[in-house]
mmCIF file of C-alpha atoms in Angstrom:
data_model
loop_
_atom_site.group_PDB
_atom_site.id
_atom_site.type_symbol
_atom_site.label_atom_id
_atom_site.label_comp_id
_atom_site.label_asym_id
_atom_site.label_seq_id
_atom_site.Cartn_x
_atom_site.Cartn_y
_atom_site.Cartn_z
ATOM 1 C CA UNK I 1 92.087 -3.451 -17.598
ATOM 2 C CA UNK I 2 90.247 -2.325 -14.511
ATOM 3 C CA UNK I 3 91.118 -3.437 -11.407
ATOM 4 C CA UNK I 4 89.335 -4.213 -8.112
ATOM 5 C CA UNK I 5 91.423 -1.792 -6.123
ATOM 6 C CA UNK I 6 90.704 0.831 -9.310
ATOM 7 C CA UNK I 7 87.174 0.755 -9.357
ATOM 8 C CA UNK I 8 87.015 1.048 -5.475
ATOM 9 C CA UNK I 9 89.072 4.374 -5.828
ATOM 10 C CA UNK I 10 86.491 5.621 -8.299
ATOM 11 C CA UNK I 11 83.571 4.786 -5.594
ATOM 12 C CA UNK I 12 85.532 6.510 -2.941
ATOM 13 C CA UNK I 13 86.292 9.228 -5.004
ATOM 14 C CA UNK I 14 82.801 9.594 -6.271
ATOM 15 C CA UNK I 15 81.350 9.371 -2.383
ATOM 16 C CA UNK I 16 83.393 12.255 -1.352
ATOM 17 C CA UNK I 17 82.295 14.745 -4.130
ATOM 18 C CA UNK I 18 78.453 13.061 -3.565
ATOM 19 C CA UNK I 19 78.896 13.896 -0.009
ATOM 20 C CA UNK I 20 80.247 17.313 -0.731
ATOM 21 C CA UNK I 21 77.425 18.511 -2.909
ATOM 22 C CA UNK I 22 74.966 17.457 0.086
ATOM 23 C CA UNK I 23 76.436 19.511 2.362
ATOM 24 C CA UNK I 24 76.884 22.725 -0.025
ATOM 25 C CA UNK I 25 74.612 25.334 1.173
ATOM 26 C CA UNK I 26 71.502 25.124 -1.458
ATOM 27 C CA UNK I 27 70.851 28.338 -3.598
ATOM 28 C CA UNK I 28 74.786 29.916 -2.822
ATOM 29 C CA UNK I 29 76.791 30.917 -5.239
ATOM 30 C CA UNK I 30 80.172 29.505 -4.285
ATOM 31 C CA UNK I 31 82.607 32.644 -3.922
ATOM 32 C CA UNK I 32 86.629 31.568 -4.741
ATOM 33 C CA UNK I 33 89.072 33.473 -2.925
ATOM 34 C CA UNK I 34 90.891 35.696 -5.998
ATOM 35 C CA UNK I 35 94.240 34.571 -4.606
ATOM 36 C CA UNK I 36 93.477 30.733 -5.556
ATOM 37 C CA UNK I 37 94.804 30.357 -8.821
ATOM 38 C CA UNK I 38 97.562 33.247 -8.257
ATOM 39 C CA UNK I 39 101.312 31.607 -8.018
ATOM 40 C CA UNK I 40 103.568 32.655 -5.770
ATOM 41 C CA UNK I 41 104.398 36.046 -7.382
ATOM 42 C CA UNK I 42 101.041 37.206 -7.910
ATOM 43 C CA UNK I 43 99.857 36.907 -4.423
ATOM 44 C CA UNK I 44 103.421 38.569 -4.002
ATOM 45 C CA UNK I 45 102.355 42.002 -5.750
ATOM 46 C CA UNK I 46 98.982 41.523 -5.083
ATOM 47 C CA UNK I 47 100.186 43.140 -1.435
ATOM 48 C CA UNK I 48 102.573 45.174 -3.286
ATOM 49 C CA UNK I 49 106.133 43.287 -2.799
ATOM 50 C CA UNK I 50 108.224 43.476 -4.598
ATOM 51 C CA UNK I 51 108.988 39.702 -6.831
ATOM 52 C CA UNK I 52 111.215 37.904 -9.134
ATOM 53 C CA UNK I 53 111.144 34.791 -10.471
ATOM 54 C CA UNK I 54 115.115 32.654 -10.975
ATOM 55 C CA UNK I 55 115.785 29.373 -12.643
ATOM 56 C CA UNK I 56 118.198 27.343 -11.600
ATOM 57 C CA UNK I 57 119.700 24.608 -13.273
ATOM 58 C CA UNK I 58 120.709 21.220 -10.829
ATOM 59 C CA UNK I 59 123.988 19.199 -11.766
ATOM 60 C CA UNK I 60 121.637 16.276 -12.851
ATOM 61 C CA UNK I 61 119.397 18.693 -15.376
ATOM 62 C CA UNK I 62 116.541 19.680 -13.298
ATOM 63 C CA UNK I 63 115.398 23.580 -13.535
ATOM 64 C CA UNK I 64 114.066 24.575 -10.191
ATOM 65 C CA UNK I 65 112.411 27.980 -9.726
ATOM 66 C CA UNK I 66 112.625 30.236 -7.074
ATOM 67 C CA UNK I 67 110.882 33.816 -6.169
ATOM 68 C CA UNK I 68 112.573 36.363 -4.412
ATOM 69 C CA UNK I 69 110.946 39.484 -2.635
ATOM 70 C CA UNK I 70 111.431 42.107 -0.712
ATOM 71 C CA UNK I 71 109.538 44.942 1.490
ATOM 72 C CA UNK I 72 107.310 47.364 0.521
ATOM 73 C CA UNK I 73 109.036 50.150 -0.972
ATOM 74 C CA UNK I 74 111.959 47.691 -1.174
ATOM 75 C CA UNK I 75 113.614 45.812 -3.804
ATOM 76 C CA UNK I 76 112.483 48.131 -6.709
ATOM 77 C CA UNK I 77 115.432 49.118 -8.106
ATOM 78 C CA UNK I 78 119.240 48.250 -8.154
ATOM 79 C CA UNK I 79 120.394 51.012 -5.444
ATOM 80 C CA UNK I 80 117.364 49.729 -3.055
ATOM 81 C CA UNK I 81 119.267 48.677 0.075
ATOM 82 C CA UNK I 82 118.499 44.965 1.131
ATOM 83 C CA UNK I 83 119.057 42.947 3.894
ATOM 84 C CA UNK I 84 121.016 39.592 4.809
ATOM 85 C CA UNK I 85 119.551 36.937 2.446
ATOM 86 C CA UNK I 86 117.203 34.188 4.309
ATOM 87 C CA UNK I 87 115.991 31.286 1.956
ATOM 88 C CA UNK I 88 113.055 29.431 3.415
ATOM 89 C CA UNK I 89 112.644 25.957 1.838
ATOM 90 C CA UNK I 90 108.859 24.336 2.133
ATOM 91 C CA UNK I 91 107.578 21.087 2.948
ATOM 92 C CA UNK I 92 106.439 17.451 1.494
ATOM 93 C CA UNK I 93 104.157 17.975 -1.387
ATOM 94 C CA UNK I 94 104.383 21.721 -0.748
ATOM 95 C CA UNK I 95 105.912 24.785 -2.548
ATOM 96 C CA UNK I 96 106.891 28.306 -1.653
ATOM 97 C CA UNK I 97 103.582 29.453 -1.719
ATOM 98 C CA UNK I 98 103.477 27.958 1.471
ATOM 99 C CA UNK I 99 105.404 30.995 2.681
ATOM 100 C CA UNK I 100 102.959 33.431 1.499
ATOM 101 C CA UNK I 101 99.537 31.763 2.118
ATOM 102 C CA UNK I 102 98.223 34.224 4.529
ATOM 103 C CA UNK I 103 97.919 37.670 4.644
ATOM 104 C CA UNK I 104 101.525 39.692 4.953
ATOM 105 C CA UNK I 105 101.035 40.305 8.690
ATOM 106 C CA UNK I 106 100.606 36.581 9.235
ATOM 107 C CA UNK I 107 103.173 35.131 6.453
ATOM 108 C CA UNK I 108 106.678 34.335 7.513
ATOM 109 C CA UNK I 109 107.896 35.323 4.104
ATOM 110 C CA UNK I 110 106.120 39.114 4.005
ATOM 111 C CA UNK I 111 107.168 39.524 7.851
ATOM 112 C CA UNK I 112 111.248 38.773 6.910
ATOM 113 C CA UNK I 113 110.546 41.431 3.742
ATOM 114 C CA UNK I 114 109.431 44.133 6.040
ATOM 115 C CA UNK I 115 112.318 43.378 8.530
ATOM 116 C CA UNK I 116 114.640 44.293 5.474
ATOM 117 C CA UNK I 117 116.248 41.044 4.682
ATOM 118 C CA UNK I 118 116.380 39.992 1.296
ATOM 119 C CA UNK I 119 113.806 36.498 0.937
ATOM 120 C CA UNK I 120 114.509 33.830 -1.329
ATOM 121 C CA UNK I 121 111.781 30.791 -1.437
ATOM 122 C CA UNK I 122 112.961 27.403 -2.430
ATOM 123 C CA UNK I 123 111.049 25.085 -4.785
ATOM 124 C CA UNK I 124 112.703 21.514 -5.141
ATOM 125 C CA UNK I 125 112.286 19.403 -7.649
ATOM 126 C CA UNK I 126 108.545 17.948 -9.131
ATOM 127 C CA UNK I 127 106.288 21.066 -7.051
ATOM 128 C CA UNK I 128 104.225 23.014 -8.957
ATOM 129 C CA UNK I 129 107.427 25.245 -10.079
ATOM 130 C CA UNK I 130 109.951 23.101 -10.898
ATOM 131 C CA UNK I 131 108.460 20.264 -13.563
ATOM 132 C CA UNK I 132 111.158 21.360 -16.277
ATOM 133 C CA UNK I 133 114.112 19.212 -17.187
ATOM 134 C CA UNK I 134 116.537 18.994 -19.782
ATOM 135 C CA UNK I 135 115.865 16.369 -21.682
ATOM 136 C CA UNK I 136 113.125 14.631 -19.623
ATOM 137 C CA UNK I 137 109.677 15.946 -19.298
ATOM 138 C CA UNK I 138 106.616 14.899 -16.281
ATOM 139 C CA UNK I 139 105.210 12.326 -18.631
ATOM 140 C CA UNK I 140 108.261 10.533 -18.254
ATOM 141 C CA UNK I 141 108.333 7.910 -15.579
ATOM 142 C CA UNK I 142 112.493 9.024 -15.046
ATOM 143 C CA UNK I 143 111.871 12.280 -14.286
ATOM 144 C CA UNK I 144 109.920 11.263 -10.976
ATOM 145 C CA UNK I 145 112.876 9.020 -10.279
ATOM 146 C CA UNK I 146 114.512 10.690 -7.644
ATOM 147 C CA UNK I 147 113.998 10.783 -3.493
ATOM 148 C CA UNK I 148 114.974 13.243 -0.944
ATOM 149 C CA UNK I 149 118.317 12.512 -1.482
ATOM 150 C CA UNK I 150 118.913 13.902 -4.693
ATOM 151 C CA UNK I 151 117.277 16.837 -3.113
ATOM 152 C CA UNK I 152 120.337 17.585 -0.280
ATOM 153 C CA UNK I 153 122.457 16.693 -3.266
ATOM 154 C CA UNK I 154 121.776 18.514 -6.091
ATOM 155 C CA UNK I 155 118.479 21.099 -5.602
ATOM 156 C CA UNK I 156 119.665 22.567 -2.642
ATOM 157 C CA UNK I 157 123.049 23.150 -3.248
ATOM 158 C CA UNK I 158 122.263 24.646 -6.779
ATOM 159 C CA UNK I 159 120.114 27.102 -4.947
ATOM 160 C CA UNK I 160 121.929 28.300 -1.975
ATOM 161 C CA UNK I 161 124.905 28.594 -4.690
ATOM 162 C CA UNK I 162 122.625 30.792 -7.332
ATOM 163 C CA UNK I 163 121.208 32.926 -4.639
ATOM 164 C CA UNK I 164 125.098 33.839 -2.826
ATOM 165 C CA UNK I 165 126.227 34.749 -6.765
ATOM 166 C CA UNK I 166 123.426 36.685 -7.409
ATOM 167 C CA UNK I 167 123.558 38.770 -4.004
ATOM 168 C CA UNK I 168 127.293 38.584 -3.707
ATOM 169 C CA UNK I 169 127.327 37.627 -0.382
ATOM 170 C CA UNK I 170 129.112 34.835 1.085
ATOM 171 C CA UNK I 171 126.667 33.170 3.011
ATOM 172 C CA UNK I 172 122.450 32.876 4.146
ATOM 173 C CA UNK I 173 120.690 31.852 6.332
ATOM 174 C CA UNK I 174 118.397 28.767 6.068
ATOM 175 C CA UNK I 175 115.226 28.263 7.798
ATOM 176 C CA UNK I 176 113.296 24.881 6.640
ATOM 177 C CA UNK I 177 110.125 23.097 7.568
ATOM 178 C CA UNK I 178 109.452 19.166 7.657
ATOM 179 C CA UNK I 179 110.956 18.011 4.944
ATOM 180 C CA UNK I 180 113.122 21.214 4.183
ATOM 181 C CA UNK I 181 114.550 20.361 7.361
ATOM 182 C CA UNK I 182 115.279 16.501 6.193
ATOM 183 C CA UNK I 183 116.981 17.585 3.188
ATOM 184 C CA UNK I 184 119.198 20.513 5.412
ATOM 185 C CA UNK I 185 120.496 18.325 7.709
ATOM 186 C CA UNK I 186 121.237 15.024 4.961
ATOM 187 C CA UNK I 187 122.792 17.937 2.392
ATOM 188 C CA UNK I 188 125.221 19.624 5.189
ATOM 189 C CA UNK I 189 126.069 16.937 6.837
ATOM 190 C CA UNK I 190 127.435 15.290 3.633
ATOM 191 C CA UNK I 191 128.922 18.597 2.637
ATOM 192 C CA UNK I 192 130.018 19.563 5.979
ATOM 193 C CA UNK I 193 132.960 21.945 4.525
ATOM 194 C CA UNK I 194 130.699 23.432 1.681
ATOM 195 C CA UNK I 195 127.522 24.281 4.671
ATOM 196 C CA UNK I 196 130.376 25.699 7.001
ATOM 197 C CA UNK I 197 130.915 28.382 4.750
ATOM 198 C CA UNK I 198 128.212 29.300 2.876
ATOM 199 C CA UNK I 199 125.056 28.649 5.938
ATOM 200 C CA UNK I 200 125.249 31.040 8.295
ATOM 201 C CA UNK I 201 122.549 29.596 10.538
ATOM 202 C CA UNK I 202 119.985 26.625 10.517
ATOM 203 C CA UNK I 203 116.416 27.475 11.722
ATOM 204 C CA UNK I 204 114.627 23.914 11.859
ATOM 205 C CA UNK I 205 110.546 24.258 12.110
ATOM 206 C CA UNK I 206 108.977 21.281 12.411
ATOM 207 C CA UNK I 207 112.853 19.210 12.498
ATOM 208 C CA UNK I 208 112.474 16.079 10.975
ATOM 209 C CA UNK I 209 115.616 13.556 10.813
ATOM 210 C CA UNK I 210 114.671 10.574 12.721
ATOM 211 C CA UNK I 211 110.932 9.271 12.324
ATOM 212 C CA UNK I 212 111.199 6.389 14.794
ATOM 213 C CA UNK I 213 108.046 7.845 17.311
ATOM 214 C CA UNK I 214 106.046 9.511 14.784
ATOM 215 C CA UNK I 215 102.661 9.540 15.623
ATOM 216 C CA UNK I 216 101.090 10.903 12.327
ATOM 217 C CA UNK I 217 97.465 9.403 11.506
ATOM 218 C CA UNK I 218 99.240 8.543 8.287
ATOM 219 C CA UNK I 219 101.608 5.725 9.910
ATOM 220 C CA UNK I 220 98.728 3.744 11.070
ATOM 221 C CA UNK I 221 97.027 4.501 7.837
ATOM 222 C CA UNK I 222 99.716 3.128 5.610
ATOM 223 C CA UNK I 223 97.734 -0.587 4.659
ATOM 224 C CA UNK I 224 95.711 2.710 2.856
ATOM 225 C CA UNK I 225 98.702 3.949 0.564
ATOM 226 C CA UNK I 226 97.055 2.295 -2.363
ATOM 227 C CA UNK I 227 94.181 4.494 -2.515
ATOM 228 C CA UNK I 228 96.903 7.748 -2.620
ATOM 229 C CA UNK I 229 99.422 5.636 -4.905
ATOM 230 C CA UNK I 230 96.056 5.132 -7.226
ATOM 231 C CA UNK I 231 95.212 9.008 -7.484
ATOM 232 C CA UNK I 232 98.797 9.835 -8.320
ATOM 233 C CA UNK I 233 99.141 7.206 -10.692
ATOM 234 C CA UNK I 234 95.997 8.570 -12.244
ATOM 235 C CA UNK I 235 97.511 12.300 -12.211
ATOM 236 C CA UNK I 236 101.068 11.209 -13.679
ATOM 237 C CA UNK I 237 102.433 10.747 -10.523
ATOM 238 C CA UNK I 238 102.224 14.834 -9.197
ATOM 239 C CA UNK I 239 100.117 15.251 -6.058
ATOM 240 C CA UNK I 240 97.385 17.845 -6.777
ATOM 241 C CA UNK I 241 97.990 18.953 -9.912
ATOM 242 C CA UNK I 242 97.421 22.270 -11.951
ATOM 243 C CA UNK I 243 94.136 20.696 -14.008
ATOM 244 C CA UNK I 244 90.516 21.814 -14.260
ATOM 245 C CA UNK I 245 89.702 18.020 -13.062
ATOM 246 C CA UNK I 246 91.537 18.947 -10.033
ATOM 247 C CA UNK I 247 90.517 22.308 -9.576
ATOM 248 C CA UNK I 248 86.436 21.116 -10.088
ATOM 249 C CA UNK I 249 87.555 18.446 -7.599
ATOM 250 C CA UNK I 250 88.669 20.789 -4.733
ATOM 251 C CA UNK I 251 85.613 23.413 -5.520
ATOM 252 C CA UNK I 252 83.379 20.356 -5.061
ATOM 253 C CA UNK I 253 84.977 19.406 -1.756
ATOM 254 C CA UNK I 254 86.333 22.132 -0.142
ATOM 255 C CA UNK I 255 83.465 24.529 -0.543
ATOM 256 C CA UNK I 256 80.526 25.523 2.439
ATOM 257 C CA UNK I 257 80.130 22.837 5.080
ATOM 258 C CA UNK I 258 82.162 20.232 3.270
ATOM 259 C CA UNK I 259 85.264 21.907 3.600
ATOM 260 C CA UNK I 260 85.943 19.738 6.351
ATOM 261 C CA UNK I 261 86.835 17.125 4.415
ATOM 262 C CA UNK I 262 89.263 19.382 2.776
ATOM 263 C CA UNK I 263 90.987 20.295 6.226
ATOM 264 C CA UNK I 264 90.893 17.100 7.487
ATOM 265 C CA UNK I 265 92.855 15.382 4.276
ATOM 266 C CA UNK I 266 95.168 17.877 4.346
ATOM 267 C CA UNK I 267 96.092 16.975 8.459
ATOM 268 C CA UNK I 268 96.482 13.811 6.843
ATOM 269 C CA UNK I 269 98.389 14.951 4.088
ATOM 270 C CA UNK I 270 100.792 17.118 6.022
ATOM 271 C CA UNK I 271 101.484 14.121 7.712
ATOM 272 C CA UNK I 272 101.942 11.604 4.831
ATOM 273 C CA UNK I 273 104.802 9.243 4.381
ATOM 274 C CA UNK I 274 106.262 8.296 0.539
ATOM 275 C CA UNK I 275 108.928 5.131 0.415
ATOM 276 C CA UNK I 276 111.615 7.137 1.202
ATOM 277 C CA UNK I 277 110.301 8.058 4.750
ATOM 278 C CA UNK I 278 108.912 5.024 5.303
ATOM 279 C CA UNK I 279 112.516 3.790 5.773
ATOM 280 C CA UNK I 280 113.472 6.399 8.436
ATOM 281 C CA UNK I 281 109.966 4.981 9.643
ATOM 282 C CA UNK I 282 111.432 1.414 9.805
ATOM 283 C CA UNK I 283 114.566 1.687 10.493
ATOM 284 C CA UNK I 284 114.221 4.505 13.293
ATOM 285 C CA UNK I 285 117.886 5.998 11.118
ATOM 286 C CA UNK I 286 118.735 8.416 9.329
ATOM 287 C CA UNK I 287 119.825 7.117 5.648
ATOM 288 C CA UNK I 288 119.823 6.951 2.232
ATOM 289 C CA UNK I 289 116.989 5.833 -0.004
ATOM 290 C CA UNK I 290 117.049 1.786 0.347
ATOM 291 C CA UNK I 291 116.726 0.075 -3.089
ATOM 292 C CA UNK I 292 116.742 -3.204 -2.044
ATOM 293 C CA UNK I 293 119.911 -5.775 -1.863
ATOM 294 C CA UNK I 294 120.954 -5.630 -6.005
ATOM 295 C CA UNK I 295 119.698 -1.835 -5.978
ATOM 296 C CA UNK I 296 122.082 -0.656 -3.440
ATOM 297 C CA UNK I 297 125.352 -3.012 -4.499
ATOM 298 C CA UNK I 298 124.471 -0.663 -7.729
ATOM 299 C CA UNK I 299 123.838 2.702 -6.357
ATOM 300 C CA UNK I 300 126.149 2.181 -3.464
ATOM 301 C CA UNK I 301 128.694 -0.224 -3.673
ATOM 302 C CA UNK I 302 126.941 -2.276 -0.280
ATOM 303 C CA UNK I 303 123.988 -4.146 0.307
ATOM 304 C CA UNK I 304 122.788 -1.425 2.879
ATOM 305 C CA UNK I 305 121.847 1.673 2.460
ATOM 306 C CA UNK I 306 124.416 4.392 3.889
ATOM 307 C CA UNK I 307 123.529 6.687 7.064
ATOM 308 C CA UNK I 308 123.505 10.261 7.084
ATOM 309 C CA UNK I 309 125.265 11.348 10.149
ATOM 310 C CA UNK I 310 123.634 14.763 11.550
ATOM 311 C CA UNK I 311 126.444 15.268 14.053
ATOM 312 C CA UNK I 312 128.822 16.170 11.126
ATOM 313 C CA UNK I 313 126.182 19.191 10.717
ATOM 314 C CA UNK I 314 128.782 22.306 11.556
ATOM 315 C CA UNK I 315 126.122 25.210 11.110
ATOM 316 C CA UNK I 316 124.634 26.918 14.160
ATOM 317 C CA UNK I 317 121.027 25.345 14.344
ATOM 318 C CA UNK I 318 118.100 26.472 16.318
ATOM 319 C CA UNK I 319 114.753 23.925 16.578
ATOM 320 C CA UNK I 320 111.554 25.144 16.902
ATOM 321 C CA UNK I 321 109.056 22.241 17.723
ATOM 322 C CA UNK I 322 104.999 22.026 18.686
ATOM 323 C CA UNK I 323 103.649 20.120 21.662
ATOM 324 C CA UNK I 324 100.740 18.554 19.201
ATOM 325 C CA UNK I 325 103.505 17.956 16.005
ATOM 326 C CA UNK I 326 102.323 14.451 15.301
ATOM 327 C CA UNK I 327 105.099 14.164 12.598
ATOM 328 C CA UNK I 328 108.428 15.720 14.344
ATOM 329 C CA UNK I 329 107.664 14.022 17.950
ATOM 330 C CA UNK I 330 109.736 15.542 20.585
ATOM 331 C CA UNK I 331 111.583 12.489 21.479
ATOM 332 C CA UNK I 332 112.686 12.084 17.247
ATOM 333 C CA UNK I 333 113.871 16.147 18.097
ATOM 334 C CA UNK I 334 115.535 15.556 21.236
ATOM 335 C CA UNK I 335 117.702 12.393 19.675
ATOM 336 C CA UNK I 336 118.367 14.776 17.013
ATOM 337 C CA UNK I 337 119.382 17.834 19.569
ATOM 338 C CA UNK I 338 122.008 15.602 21.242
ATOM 339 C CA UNK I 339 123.434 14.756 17.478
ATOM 340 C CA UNK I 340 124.038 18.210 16.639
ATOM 341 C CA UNK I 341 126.938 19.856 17.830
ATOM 342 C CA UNK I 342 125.977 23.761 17.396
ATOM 343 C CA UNK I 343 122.890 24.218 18.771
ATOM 344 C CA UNK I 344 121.569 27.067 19.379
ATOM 345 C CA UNK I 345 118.391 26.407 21.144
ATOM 346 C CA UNK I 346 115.308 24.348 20.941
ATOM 347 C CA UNK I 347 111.894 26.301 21.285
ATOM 348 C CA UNK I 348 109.143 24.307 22.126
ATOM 349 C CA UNK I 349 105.113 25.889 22.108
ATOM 350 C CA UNK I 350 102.407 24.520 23.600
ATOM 351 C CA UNK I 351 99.428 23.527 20.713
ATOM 352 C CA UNK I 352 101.276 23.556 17.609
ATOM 353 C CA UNK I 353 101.025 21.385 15.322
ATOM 354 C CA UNK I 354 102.563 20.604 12.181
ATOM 355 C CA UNK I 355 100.980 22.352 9.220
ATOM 356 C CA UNK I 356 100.421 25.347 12.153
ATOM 357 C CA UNK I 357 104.494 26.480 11.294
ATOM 358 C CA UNK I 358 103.441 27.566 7.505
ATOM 359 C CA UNK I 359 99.228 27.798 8.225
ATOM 360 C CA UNK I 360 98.839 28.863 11.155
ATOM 361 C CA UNK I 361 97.478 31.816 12.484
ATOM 362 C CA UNK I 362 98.584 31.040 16.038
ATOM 363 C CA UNK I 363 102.349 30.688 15.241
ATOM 364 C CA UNK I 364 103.129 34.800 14.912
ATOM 365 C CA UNK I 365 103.218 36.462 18.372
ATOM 366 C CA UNK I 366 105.416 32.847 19.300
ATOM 367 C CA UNK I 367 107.341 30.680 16.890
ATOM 368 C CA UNK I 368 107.988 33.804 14.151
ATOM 369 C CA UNK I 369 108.882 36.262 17.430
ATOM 370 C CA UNK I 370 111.241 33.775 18.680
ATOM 371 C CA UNK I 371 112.691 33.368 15.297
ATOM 372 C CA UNK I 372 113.163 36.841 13.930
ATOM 373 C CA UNK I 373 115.127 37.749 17.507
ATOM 374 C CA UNK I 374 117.403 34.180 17.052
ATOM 375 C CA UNK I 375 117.822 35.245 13.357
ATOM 376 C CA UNK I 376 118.705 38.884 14.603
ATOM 377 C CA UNK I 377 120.961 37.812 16.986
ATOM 378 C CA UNK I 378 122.939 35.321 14.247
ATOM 379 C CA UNK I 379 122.855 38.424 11.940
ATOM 380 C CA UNK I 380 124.988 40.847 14.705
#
């Protein structure tokens, strides 16, 4: 059965892609960028980086992928000399990609491969590279049963490990955006002992811990959810998915003049809230994933949900935060600066915002300069 709220969706859905062919420019073919349906390693070698693609398996039977690439001339054969690994871990409803999204002079992932170091790019569980399970497949309501939780607890953790066995070295360095930051600071502050030894240093873009002043567009939005909620429902629960529905949608609307709509969702987007952050949004804490009273006597052992504490973070951490950020707000970063204990520095730029750390053009000459001589310096 149809509902109300179901065939509203459909009219909103139907307004945008009616709005979108108005504003296409009449008589145009529509040229696609070559690098839109490439995955991570194909834009890779498309500039001629080296790539490889590793599976790793999580405690709890999730197979995560991850690429791995290295500089020009780099990386091509088992005597190539490599660098100190870094593993940069993307955002919410993101994916390494992320990393590589603009061209290698402008990418934080191609800039660390020139530098020498050897780059490792995290996907967690559910992204586009990292829908395989055991036993349970994406048409499976359990295998979208997770939060960020079991992300600090199991994906990471499998990762960091794989990536130290395959290099044989004894510890990386993480860098993490948004939500890559969430899951850093809940997974080594839990495994305090484990992150002492095997993170070298903890580069936070975008830190998010504490959402208690967000200002995101999303947060006032939120009566809205049911519209989102709807489309993922209709997509089997995966935001944007790999399908030629999908792929006809975004031609439709992110193609000549309409294309605003396309950059204007996506602020939106970047900024967007599932049930697990909307309790850091309520409860201005950092904790676990509440379940409700008879939920979290079950999962826990108490009717609350447990904090993560972000002072028991020992790794030496460096923040790197945008005046315009409408997601990490500088007072959330500055209550999470005086929580941890080895700071190494908080870098604030005038006119960043959120999406600019992985998207933006503006972000080279300042927040990847800053980082590659903080990252040098923790390398010595």
């Amino acid at each position: 059965m149809i509902t109300e709220r179901s065939k509203l969706s459909i009219v909103i859905l139907l307004l945008l892609v009616t709005v979108a062919e108005q504003q296409a420019p009449k008589g145009k073919k529509r040229v696609v960028d070559p690098e839109a349906y490439l995955d991570a390693c194909g834009i890779t070698l498309l500039h001629g980086y080296a790539c490889q693609e590793h599976s790793v398996l999580t405690k709890d039977g999730y197979i995560l992928k991850m690429q791995r690439l290295s500089g020009k001339g780099r990386g091509r054969s088992e005597k190539a000399k490599i660098g100190q690994p870094v593993f940069l871990q993307h955002g919410l409803f993101r994916s390494s990609i992320d990393w590589l999204i603009n061209r290698p002079d402008q990418s934080l992932a191609f800039l660390l491969a020139d530098a020498g170091y050897d780059v490792w790019l995290g996907n967690v569980r559910g992204n586009t590279y990292s829908k395989q399970h055991v036993s349970l497949n994406p048409t499976m309501k359990r295998f979208w049963r997770f939060t960020f939780d079991q992300m600090a607890e199991y994906d990471l953790p499998a990762m960091v490990d794989y990536v130290l066995d395959f290099t044989n070295h004894s510890s990386l360095h993480y860098v993490g955006y948004s939500q890559g930051n969430l899951i850093g600071f809940a997974c080594f502050s839990e495994a305090p002992d484990w992150a002492k030894d095997k993170i070298k240093s903890f580069h936070a873009f975008a830190p998010i811990a504490f959402l208690g002043n967000v200002k995101s567009a999303f947060a006032s939005l939120r009566p809205f959810f049911w519209f989102l909620n709807w489309m993922l429902e209709q997509f089997g629960k995966e935001f944007l998915p790999k399908r030629k529905f999908v792929r006809w949608l975004g031609e439709k609307l992110c193609a000549g003049r309409a294309a605003f709509l396309c950059k204007n969702v996506l602020l939106l987007i970047g900024d967007y809230h599932p049930k697990s952050v909307n309790a850091l949004l309520a409860t201005r804490s950092m904790q676990k994933f509440d379940y409700g009273f008879e939920g979290n006597m079950k999962h826990y052992g108490q009717p609350e949900p447990p904090l993560y504490h972000p002072e028991r973070n020992p790794v030496p951490t460096a923040m790197y935060c945008g005046s315009d950020d409408l997601m990490s707000d500088q007072l959330d970063v500055k209550r999470l600066s005086e929580q941890t204990r080895n700071l190494l520095g908080i870098y604030e730029y005038e006119g960043i915002h959120h999406l600019d750390f992985t998207w933006g053009l503006n972000v080279v000459s300042t927040v990847y300069a800053q980082f590659m001589q903080v990252l040098s310096a923790q390398c010595a």
